[in-house]
Coordinates of C-alpha atoms and ligand atoms in Angstrom, one line a residue:
M541 CA -6.6 15.4 9.7
A542 CA -6.1 16.8 6.2
Y543 CA -4.4 14.6 3.7
E544 CA -3.1 15.2 0.2
T545 CA -4.0 11.9 -1.4
V546 CA -6.8 10.5 0.7
L547 CA -10.2 12.0 1.5
V548 CA -12.0 11.0 4.7
A549 CA -15.8 11.5 5.4
D550 CA -18.1 10.3 8.1
A551 CA -21.8 9.6 8.1
H552 CA -23.9 7.6 10.5
N553 CA -21.0 5.5 12.0
V554 CA -19.6 4.8 8.5
R555 CA -16.2 6.2 7.5
T556 CA -15.5 6.5 3.8
I557 CA -11.9 6.7 2.7
T558 CA -11.4 7.8 -0.9
L559 CA -8.0 7.3 -2.7
H560 CA -7.4 10.6 -4.3
R561 CA -4.8 10.6 -7.1
P562 CA -7.3 10.6 -10.0
E563 CA -4.6 11.8 -12.5
A564 CA -2.7 8.6 -11.9
L565 CA -5.8 6.4 -11.5
N566 CA -5.2 6.5 -7.7
A567 CA -1.9 4.5 -8.1
F568 CA 0.0 4.0 -4.9
N569 CA 3.0 6.4 -4.3
A570 CA 4.7 6.8 -1.0
T571 CA 2.4 9.6 0.1
L572 CA -0.7 7.6 -0.6
H573 CA 0.8 4.6 1.3
D574 CA 1.6 6.7 4.3
E575 CA -1.7 8.6 4.4
L576 CA -3.9 5.5 3.8
A577 CA -2.0 3.7 6.6
D578 CA -2.7 6.7 8.9
A579 CA -6.3 6.9 7.9
L580 CA -6.9 3.2 8.5
K581 CA -5.2 3.3 11.9
A582 CA -7.4 6.2 12.9
A583 CA -10.6 4.4 11.7
E584 CA -9.5 1.3 13.6
R585 CA -9.1 3.3 16.8
D586 CA -12.3 5.3 16.5
R587 CA -15.1 3.5 18.3
A588 CA -17.7 5.6 16.5
V589 CA -16.6 4.1 13.2
R590 CA -18.5 0.8 12.8
C591 CA -18.1 0.3 9.1
L592 CA -15.5 1.4 6.6
V593 CA -15.8 2.0 2.9
I594 CA -12.8 2.3 0.6
T595 CA -13.3 3.8 -2.9
G596 CA -11.4 5.7 -5.5
A597 CA -11.7 9.3 -6.9
G598 CA -12.4 9.7 -10.6
R599 CA -12.7 6.9 -13.1
A600 CA -10.5 4.3 -11.3
F601 CA -10.5 2.4 -8.0
C602 CA -6.7 2.0 -7.9
A603 CA -4.1 1.2 -10.6
G604 CA -1.7 -0.5 -8.1
Q605 CA 1.9 0.6 -7.6
D606 CA 2.8 3.9 -9.2
L607 CA 5.0 2.7 -11.9
K608 CA 6.4 6.1 -12.6
E609 CA 7.6 6.4 -9.0
R610 CA 9.3 3.1 -9.4
L611 CA 11.5 4.7 -12.1
G612 CA 12.7 7.3 -9.5
E613 CA 16.1 7.0 -7.9
N614 CA 16.6 5.9 -4.2
E615 CA 13.4 3.8 -4.4
L616 CA 13.0 0.8 -2.2
S617 CA 13.7 -2.7 -3.5
L618 CA 10.6 -4.6 -4.4
G619 CA 11.0 -6.8 -1.4
D620 CA 11.3 -3.8 1.0
L621 CA 8.4 -2.0 -0.7
L622 CA 6.2 -5.0 0.0
R623 CA 7.5 -5.6 3.5
Q624 CA 7.3 -1.9 4.5
R625 CA 4.1 -0.7 2.7
Y626 CA 1.9 -3.3 1.0
N627 CA 2.0 -6.2 3.5
P628 CA 1.2 -4.0 6.5
L629 CA -1.6 -2.4 4.6
I630 CA -3.2 -5.7 3.7
L631 CA -2.8 -7.1 7.2
R632 CA -4.4 -4.0 8.7
I633 CA -7.4 -4.5 6.5
R634 CA -7.8 -8.2 7.3
T635 CA -7.2 -7.8 11.0
M636 CA -9.4 -4.7 11.6
E637 CA -12.4 -6.0 13.6
K638 CA -14.9 -3.8 11.6
P639 CA -16.6 -4.6 8.3
I640 CA -14.7 -3.1 5.3
I641 CA -16.4 -2.6 2.0
A642 CA -14.6 -1.8 -1.3
A643 CA -16.8 0.4 -3.5
V644 CA -15.1 -0.4 -6.7
N645 CA -15.9 2.5 -9.0
G646 CA -13.6 1.6 -11.9
V647 CA -10.5 -0.3 -12.8
A648 CA -8.7 -2.1 -9.9
A649 CA -5.3 -3.2 -11.2
G650 CA -2.3 -4.8 -9.7
A651 CA -2.1 -4.1 -6.0
G652 CA -5.3 -2.0 -6.5
C653 CA -7.0 -5.3 -7.4
T654 CA -5.6 -6.9 -4.3
L655 CA -6.7 -4.0 -2.2
A656 CA -10.3 -4.6 -3.3
L657 CA -9.9 -8.4 -2.7
A658 CA -8.6 -7.8 0.8
C659 CA -11.7 -5.9 1.8
D660 CA -14.5 -8.0 3.4
L661 CA -17.1 -7.2 0.7
R662 CA -17.1 -5.6 -2.8
V663 CA -19.8 -3.6 -4.4
A664 CA -18.9 -2.7 -8.0
S665 CA -19.9 -0.2 -10.6
D666 CA -20.9 -1.7 -13.9
K667 CA -17.8 0.2 -15.2
A668 CA -15.4 -1.6 -12.7
S669 CA -12.9 -4.3 -13.8
F670 CA -10.3 -6.3 -12.0
V671 CA -6.9 -6.7 -13.6
A672 CA -4.1 -8.8 -12.1
A673 CA -1.7 -6.5 -14.0
F674 CA 1.5 -7.8 -12.4
V675 CA 2.4 -10.1 -15.3
R676 CA 2.1 -7.2 -17.7
V677 CA 5.2 -5.7 -16.0
G678 CA 7.0 -9.0 -15.5
L679 CA 6.1 -9.4 -11.8
I680 CA 4.3 -12.1 -9.8
P681 CA 1.0 -11.3 -8.1
D682 CA 1.7 -9.7 -4.7
S683 CA 0.2 -7.9 -1.7
G684 CA -1.8 -11.0 -1.0
C685 CA -3.2 -11.7 -4.5
T686 CA -1.9 -15.3 -4.4
F687 CA -3.8 -15.7 -1.1
F688 CA -7.1 -14.1 -1.9
M689 CA -7.6 -14.8 -5.6
P690 CA -7.7 -18.6 -5.5
R691 CA -9.8 -18.5 -2.4
L692 CA -12.4 -16.2 -4.0
L693 CA -12.3 -17.4 -7.6
G694 CA -10.9 -20.9 -7.4
L695 CA -7.4 -21.9 -8.5
G696 CA -8.2 -22.3 -12.2
K697 CA -9.6 -18.8 -12.7
A698 CA -6.9 -17.3 -10.5
L699 CA -4.2 -18.8 -12.5
E700 CA -5.8 -17.8 -15.8
L701 CA -6.2 -14.1 -14.7
T702 CA -2.7 -13.9 -13.2
F703 CA -1.0 -15.6 -16.1
T704 CA -2.7 -13.5 -18.7
G705 CA -3.3 -10.1 -16.9
D706 CA -6.7 -10.0 -18.7
A707 CA -9.4 -7.8 -17.2
L708 CA -12.3 -9.5 -15.3
E709 CA -15.3 -7.3 -15.9
A710 CA -17.7 -6.5 -13.0
G711 CA -20.5 -8.8 -14.2
A712 CA -18.2 -11.7 -14.6
A713 CA -16.7 -11.0 -11.2
Q714 CA -20.2 -11.1 -9.7
S715 CA -21.0 -14.4 -11.4
L716 CA -17.8 -15.9 -9.9
G717 CA -18.8 -14.7 -6.4
M718 CA -16.0 -12.1 -6.1
V719 CA -18.4 -9.1 -6.0
S720 CA -21.6 -9.0 -4.0
R721 CA -23.4 -6.5 -6.2
V722 CA -23.0 -4.7 -9.5
V723 CA -24.9 -1.5 -9.9
P724 CA -24.9 1.4 -12.5
G725 CA -22.0 3.7 -11.7
E726 CA -24.2 6.6 -10.6
D727 CA -25.8 4.3 -8.0
L728 CA -22.6 2.9 -6.6
M729 CA -22.1 5.1 -3.5
A730 CA -25.8 5.1 -2.6
T731 CA -26.0 1.3 -2.8
T732 CA -22.7 1.0 -0.9
M733 CA -23.8 3.4 1.8
E734 CA -27.1 1.6 2.3
L735 CA -25.2 -1.7 3.0
A736 CA -22.5 0.1 5.1
Q737 CA -25.1 1.8 7.3
R738 CA -26.9 -1.5 7.8
L739 CA -23.6 -3.0 8.9
A740 CA -22.8 0.0 11.1
Q741 CA -26.0 -0.6 13.1
A742 CA -25.1 -4.3 13.5
P743 CA -23.3 -5.8 16.5
T744 CA -19.8 -4.6 15.6
R745 CA -18.0 -6.8 18.1
A746 CA -19.7 -9.9 16.8
I747 CA -18.8 -9.0 13.3
G748 CA -15.2 -8.3 14.2
L749 CA -15.0 -11.6 16.0
T750 CA -16.6 -13.3 13.0
K751 CA -13.9 -11.8 10.7
R752 CA -11.2 -13.0 13.1
A753 CA -12.6 -16.5 13.2
M754 CA -13.0 -16.7 9.4
N755 CA -9.5 -15.4 8.8
R756 CA -8.1 -18.1 11.2
A757 CA -10.3 -20.9 9.8
L758 CA -8.7 -20.4 6.4
S759 CA -5.6 -22.1 7.6
M760 CA -7.0 -24.4 10.3
D761 CA -8.4 -28.0 10.4
L762 CA -11.9 -28.5 11.6
E763 CA -11.0 -29.3 15.2
A764 CA -8.9 -26.2 15.6
A765 CA -11.6 -24.0 13.9
L766 CA -14.2 -25.4 16.3
A767 CA -12.0 -24.5 19.2
Y768 CA -11.3 -21.0 17.9
E769 CA -15.0 -20.4 17.2
T770 CA -15.8 -21.4 20.7
D771 CA -13.3 -18.9 22.2
M772 CA -14.7 -16.1 20.0
Q773 CA -18.2 -17.1 21.0
E774 CA -17.3 -16.8 24.7
I775 CA -16.3 -13.2 24.0
A776 CA -19.4 -12.4 21.9
G777 CA -21.6 -13.9 24.6
R778 CA -20.3 -11.4 27.1
T779 CA -21.2 -8.3 25.0
H780 CA -24.0 -5.8 25.6
D781 CA -25.1 -6.5 22.0
H782 CA -25.7 -10.2 22.7
K783 CA -27.8 -9.4 25.7
E784 CA -29.7 -6.7 23.8
G785 CA -30.3 -9.1 20.9
V786 CA -31.8 -11.7 23.1
Q787 CA -33.9 -9.1 25.0
A788 CA -35.2 -7.6 21.8
F789 CA -36.2 -11.0 20.5
V790 CA -38.1 -11.8 23.6
E791 CA -39.8 -8.4 23.6
K792 CA -40.6 -8.6 19.9
R793 CA -38.8 -5.3 19.0
P794 CA -35.8 -4.4 16.8
P795 CA -32.5 -4.6 18.7
Q796 CA -30.5 -1.4 19.4
F797 CA -27.0 -2.5 19.1
R798 CA -24.2 -0.3 20.4
G799 CA -21.3 -2.1 18.8
A800 CA -19.9 -3.4 22.1
Ligands
LIG1765 O1 7.1 -1.7 -7.3 C1 6.5 -2.6 -7.7 O2 6.2 -2.7 -8.9 C2 6.1 -3.7 -6.8 C3 4.6 -3.7 -6.5 C4 3.8 -4.2 -7.3 C5 2.4 -4.1 -7.1 C6 1.6 -3.7 -8.4 O3 0.6 -3.1 -8.3 S1 2.3 -4.1 -9.9 C7 1.1 -3.6 -11.0 C8 1.2 -2.1 -11.3 N1 0.1 -1.6 -12.0 C9 -0.1 -1.8 -13.3 O4 0.7 -2.4 -14.0 C10 -1.2 -1.1 -14.0 C11 -0.8 0.0 -14.9 N2 -1.9 0.6 -15.5 C12 -2.6 0.0 -16.5 O5 -2.4 -1.1 -17.0 C13 -3.7 0.9 -17.1 O6 -3.5 2.2 -16.8 C14 -5.1 0.5 -16.6 C15 -5.5 -0.9 -17.1 C16 -5.1 0.5 -15.0 C17 -6.1 1.5 -17.1 O7 -6.0 1.7 -18.5 P1 -6.6 2.9 -19.2 O8 -6.3 2.8 -20.7 O9 -8.0 3.1 -18.8 O10 -5.8 4.2 -18.6 P2 -4.3 4.7 -19.0 O11 -4.4 5.7 -20.2 O12 -3.4 3.6 -19.2 O13 -3.9 5.6 -17.7 C18 -4.4 6.9 -17.5 C19 -3.3 7.7 -16.8 O14 -3.0 7.0 -15.5 C20 -2.0 7.7 -17.6 O15 -1.4 8.9 -17.3 P3 -1.2 10.0 -18.5 O16 -0.6 9.3 -19.6 O17 -2.6 10.4 -18.8 O18 -0.4 11.1 -17.8 C21 -1.2 6.5 -17.0 O19 0.1 6.7 -17.1 C22 -1.6 6.7 -15.5 N3 -1.5 5.4 -14.8 C23 -2.2 4.3 -14.9 N4 -1.7 3.4 -14.1 C24 -0.6 3.9 -13.5 C25 -0.5 5.2 -13.9 N5 0.6 6.0 -13.5 C26 1.4 5.4 -12.6 N6 1.3 4.2 -12.2 C27 0.3 3.4 -12.6 N7 0.2 2.1 -12.1

């Protein structure tokens, strides 16, 4: 499917979705919202896709809401904008049972910062930065920022960044554990693809169930988390990939996981 604001490319079971509005630092307008939602839905349904990478075209990852579009007439109220566009986007990323990597090529601001935080892993260019820009335009952190930021950075740092709107540079984000790796800009996609291809050869069902269990455990007590883990393990235990993993161990050979 051809899109106007999103590029889609496949290689070795990895789908890369590139936000493509470089003239506006890949800020979200209505078209980008619709096309990204469609591209994510397609990736979720396609069994050949076993890992997803999200990145930005040009010098930015994503500058959040297109503020110029907000000035247009007949726009949605902020509540409706979040309910209809951002919240479903973030939920789709968190509930998709496939690993999702943000390749953060440049600035990630506002909802663009949250988009990166909602992904499972972040690999960053040394030119990347994370800006909770909401306060700069008199708003509160949204699209899940209040959920992800304190969990990834701790409450103190999350409050500092959201109160000030100051940029967190890639190196500092790595020191705080928010980013897995920081690499020179020119190596970003090669490094990300190496990780993505490794994950795409992994037992996708187990990874998906791990994601589901971790998501749930964030809001559960230990007893409930143990019970939920047990249910997920029952499912994982019935997969081809579990049998293959055990067989390969016994036969002292690398496993050939199918993702099912
Ligand atoms: O509707 C709602 O508001 C509710 C939803 C809220 C969710 C949110 O995301 S709120 C936060 C919205 N985002 C921002 O406030 C970030 C705005 N952008 C910036 O602060 C800066 O652009 C950056 C820190 C991201 C990067 O700064 P810099 O100096 O590298 O670039 P620049 O010169 O500011 O921007 C380059 C171009 O991109 C420029 O266009 P021009 O003048 O060359 O034609 C600029 O207007 C455009 N641009 C950047 N961000 C946005 C944008 N255009 C529209 N919307 C943007 N968010």
